[in-house]
PDB file of C-alpha atoms in Angstrom:
ATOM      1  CA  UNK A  14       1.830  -9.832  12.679  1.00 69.00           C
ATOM      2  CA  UNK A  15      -0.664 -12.031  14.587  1.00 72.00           C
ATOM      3  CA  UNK A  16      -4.437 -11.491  14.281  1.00 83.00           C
ATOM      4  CA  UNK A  17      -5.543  -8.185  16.268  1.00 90.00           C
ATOM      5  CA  UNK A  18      -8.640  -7.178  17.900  1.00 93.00           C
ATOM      6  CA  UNK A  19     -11.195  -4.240  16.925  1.00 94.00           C
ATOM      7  CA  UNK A  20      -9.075  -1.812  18.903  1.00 96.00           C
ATOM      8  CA  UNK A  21      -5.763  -2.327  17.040  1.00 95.00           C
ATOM      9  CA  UNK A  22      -8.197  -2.778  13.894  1.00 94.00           C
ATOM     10  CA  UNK A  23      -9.305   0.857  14.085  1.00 96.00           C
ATOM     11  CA  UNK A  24      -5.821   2.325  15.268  1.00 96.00           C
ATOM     12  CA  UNK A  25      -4.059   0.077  12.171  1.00 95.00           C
ATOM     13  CA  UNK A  26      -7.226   1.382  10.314  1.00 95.00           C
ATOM     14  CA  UNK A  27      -6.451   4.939  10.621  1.00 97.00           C
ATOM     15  CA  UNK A  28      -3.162   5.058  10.466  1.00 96.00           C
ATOM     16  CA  UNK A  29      -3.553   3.553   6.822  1.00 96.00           C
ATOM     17  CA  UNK A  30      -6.662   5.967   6.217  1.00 96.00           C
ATOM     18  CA  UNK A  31      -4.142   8.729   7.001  1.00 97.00           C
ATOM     19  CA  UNK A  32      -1.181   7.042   4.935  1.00 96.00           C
ATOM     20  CA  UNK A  33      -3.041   6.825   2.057  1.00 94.00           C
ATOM     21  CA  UNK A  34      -4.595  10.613   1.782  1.00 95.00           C
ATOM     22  CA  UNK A  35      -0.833  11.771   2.652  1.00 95.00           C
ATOM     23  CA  UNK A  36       0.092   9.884  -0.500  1.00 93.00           C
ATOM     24  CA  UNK A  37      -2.429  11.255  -2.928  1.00 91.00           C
ATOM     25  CA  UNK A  38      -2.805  14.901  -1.560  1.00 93.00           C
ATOM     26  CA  UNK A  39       1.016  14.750  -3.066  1.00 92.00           C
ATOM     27  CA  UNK A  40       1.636  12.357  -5.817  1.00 88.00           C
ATOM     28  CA  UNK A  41       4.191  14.171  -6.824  1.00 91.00           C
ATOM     29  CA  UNK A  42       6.830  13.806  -4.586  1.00 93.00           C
ATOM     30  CA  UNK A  43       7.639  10.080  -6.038  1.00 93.00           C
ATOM     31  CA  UNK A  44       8.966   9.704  -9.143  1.00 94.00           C
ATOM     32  CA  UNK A  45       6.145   8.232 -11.602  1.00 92.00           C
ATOM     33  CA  UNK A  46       8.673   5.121 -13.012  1.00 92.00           C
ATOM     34  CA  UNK A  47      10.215   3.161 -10.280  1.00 93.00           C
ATOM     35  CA  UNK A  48      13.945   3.903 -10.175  1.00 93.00           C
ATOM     36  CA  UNK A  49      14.363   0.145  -8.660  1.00 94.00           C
ATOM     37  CA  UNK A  50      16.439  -2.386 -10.574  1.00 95.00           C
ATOM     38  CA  UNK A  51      15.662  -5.930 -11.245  1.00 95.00           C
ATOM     39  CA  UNK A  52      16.168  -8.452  -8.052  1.00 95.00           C
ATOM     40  CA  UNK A  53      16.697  -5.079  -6.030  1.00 96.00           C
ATOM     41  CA  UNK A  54      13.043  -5.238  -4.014  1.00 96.00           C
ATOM     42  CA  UNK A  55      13.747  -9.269  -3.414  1.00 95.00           C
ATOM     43  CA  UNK A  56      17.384  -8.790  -2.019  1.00 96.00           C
ATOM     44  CA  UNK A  57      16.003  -6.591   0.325  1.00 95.00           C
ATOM     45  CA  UNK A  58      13.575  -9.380   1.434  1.00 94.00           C
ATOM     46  CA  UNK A  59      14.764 -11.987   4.639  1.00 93.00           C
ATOM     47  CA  UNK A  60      15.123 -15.070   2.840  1.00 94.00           C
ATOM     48  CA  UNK A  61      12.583 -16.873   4.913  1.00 95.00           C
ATOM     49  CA  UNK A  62       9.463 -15.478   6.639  1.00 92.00           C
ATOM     50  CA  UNK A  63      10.062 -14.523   9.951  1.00 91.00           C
ATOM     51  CA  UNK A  64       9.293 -16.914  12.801  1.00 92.00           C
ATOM     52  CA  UNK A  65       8.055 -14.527  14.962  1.00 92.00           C
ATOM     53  CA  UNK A  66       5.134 -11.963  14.840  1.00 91.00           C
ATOM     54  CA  UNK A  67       6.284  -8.111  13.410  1.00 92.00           C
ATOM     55  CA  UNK A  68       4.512  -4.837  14.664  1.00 92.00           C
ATOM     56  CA  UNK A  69       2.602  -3.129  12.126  1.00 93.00           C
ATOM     57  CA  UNK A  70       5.231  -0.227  12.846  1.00 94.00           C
ATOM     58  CA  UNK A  71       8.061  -2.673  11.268  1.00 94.00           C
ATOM     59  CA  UNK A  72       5.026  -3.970   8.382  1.00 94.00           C
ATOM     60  CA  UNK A  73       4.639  -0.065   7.369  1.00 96.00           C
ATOM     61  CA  UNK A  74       8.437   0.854   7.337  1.00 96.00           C
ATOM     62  CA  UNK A  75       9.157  -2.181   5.325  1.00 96.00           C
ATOM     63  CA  UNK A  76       6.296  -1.133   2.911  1.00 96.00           C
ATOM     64  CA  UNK A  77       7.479   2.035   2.567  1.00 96.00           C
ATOM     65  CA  UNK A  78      11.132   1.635   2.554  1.00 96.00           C
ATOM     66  CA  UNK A  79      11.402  -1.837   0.452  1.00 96.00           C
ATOM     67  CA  UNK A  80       8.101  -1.908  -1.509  1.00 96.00           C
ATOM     68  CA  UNK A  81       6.827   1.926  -2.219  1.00 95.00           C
ATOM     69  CA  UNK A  82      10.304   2.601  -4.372  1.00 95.00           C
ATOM     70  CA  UNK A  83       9.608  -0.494  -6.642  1.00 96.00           C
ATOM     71  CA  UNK A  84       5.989   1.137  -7.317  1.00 93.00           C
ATOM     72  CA  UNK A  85       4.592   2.853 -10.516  1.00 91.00           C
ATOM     73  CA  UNK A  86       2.878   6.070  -9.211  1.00 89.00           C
ATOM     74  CA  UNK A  87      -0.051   6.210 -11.493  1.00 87.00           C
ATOM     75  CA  UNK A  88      -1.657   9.237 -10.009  1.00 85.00           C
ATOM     76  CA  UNK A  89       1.774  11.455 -10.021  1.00 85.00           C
ATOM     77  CA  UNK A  90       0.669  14.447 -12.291  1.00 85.00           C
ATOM     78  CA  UNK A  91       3.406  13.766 -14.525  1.00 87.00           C
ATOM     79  CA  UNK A  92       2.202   9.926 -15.229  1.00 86.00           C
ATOM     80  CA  UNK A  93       1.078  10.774 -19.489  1.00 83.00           C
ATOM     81  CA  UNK A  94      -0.614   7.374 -20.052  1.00 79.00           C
ATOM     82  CA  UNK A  95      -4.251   7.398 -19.952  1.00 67.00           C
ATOM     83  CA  UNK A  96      -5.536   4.000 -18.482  1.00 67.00           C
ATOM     84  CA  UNK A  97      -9.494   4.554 -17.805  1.00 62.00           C
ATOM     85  CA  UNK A  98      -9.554   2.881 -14.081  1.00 61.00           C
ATOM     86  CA  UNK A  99      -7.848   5.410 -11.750  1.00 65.00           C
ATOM     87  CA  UNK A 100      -8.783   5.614  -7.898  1.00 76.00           C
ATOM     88  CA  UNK A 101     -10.575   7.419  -6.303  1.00 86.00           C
ATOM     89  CA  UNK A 102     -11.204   8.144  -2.644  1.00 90.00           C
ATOM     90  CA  UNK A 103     -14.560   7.152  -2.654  1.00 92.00           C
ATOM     91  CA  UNK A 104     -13.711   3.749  -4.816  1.00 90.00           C
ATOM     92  CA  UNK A 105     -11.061   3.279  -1.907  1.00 91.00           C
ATOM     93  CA  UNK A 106     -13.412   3.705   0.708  1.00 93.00           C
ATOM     94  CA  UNK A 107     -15.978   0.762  -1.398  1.00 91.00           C
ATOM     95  CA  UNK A 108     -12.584  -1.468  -1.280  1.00 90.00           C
ATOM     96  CA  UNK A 109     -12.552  -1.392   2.323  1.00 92.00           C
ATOM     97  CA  UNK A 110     -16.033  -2.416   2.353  1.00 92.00           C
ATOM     98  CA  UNK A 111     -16.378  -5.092   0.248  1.00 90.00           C
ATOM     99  CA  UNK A 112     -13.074  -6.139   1.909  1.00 91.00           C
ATOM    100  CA  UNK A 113     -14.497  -5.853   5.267  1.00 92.00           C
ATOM    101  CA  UNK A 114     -17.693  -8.113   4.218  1.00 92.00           C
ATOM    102  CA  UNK A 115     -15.282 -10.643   2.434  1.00 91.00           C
ATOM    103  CA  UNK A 116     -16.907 -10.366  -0.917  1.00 81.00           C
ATOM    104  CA  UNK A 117     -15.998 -12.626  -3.590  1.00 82.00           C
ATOM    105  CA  UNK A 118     -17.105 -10.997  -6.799  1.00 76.00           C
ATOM    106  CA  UNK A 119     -16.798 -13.842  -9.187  1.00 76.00           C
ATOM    107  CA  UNK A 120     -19.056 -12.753 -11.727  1.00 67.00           C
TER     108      UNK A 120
END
């Protein structure tokens, strides 16, 4: 993917926005351990980076076809562990944020 303007900024924006309520308005549906074996996420990877640009269409597949099955889903209700950090929507919205002001907290 090649650097975008606003416009594709806000569409990729939302799109994301929407992606990510989707996935906790039903943690559920994935199972909370990854069912993925070892090496299986990497031999799904090209070997090299690709030489030309990919759609955030293909980026988004990928991620949800290669990467989201390799993932621990920490807020699935059946996840027993307590680990004091969980998201939250509005501590996703302050990610995008600080993200969007490039804020290096190094203290």
């Amino acid at each position: 993917m090649i650097d975008m303007n606003s416009n594709d900024f806000r569409e990729y924006g939302k799109q994301l926005v929407d992606w990510i309520a989707d996935y906790l308005d039903h943690p559920d549906r994935y199972p909370v351990l990854s069912p993925v074996k070892r090496g299986e996420i990497k031999s799904q990877l090209p070997p090299t980076p690709p030489t030309t640009p990919e759609t955030f269409d293909d980026i988004l597949r990928d991620f949800d076809n290669i990467i989201l099955p390799g993932i621990t889903h920490w807020n699935n209700p059946a996840f027993m562990a307590y680990f004091g950090t969980t998201g939250s929507l509005p501590g996703i919205l302050g990610e995008l944020l600080t993200a969007g002001l490039n804020v290096n907290g190094m203290l």
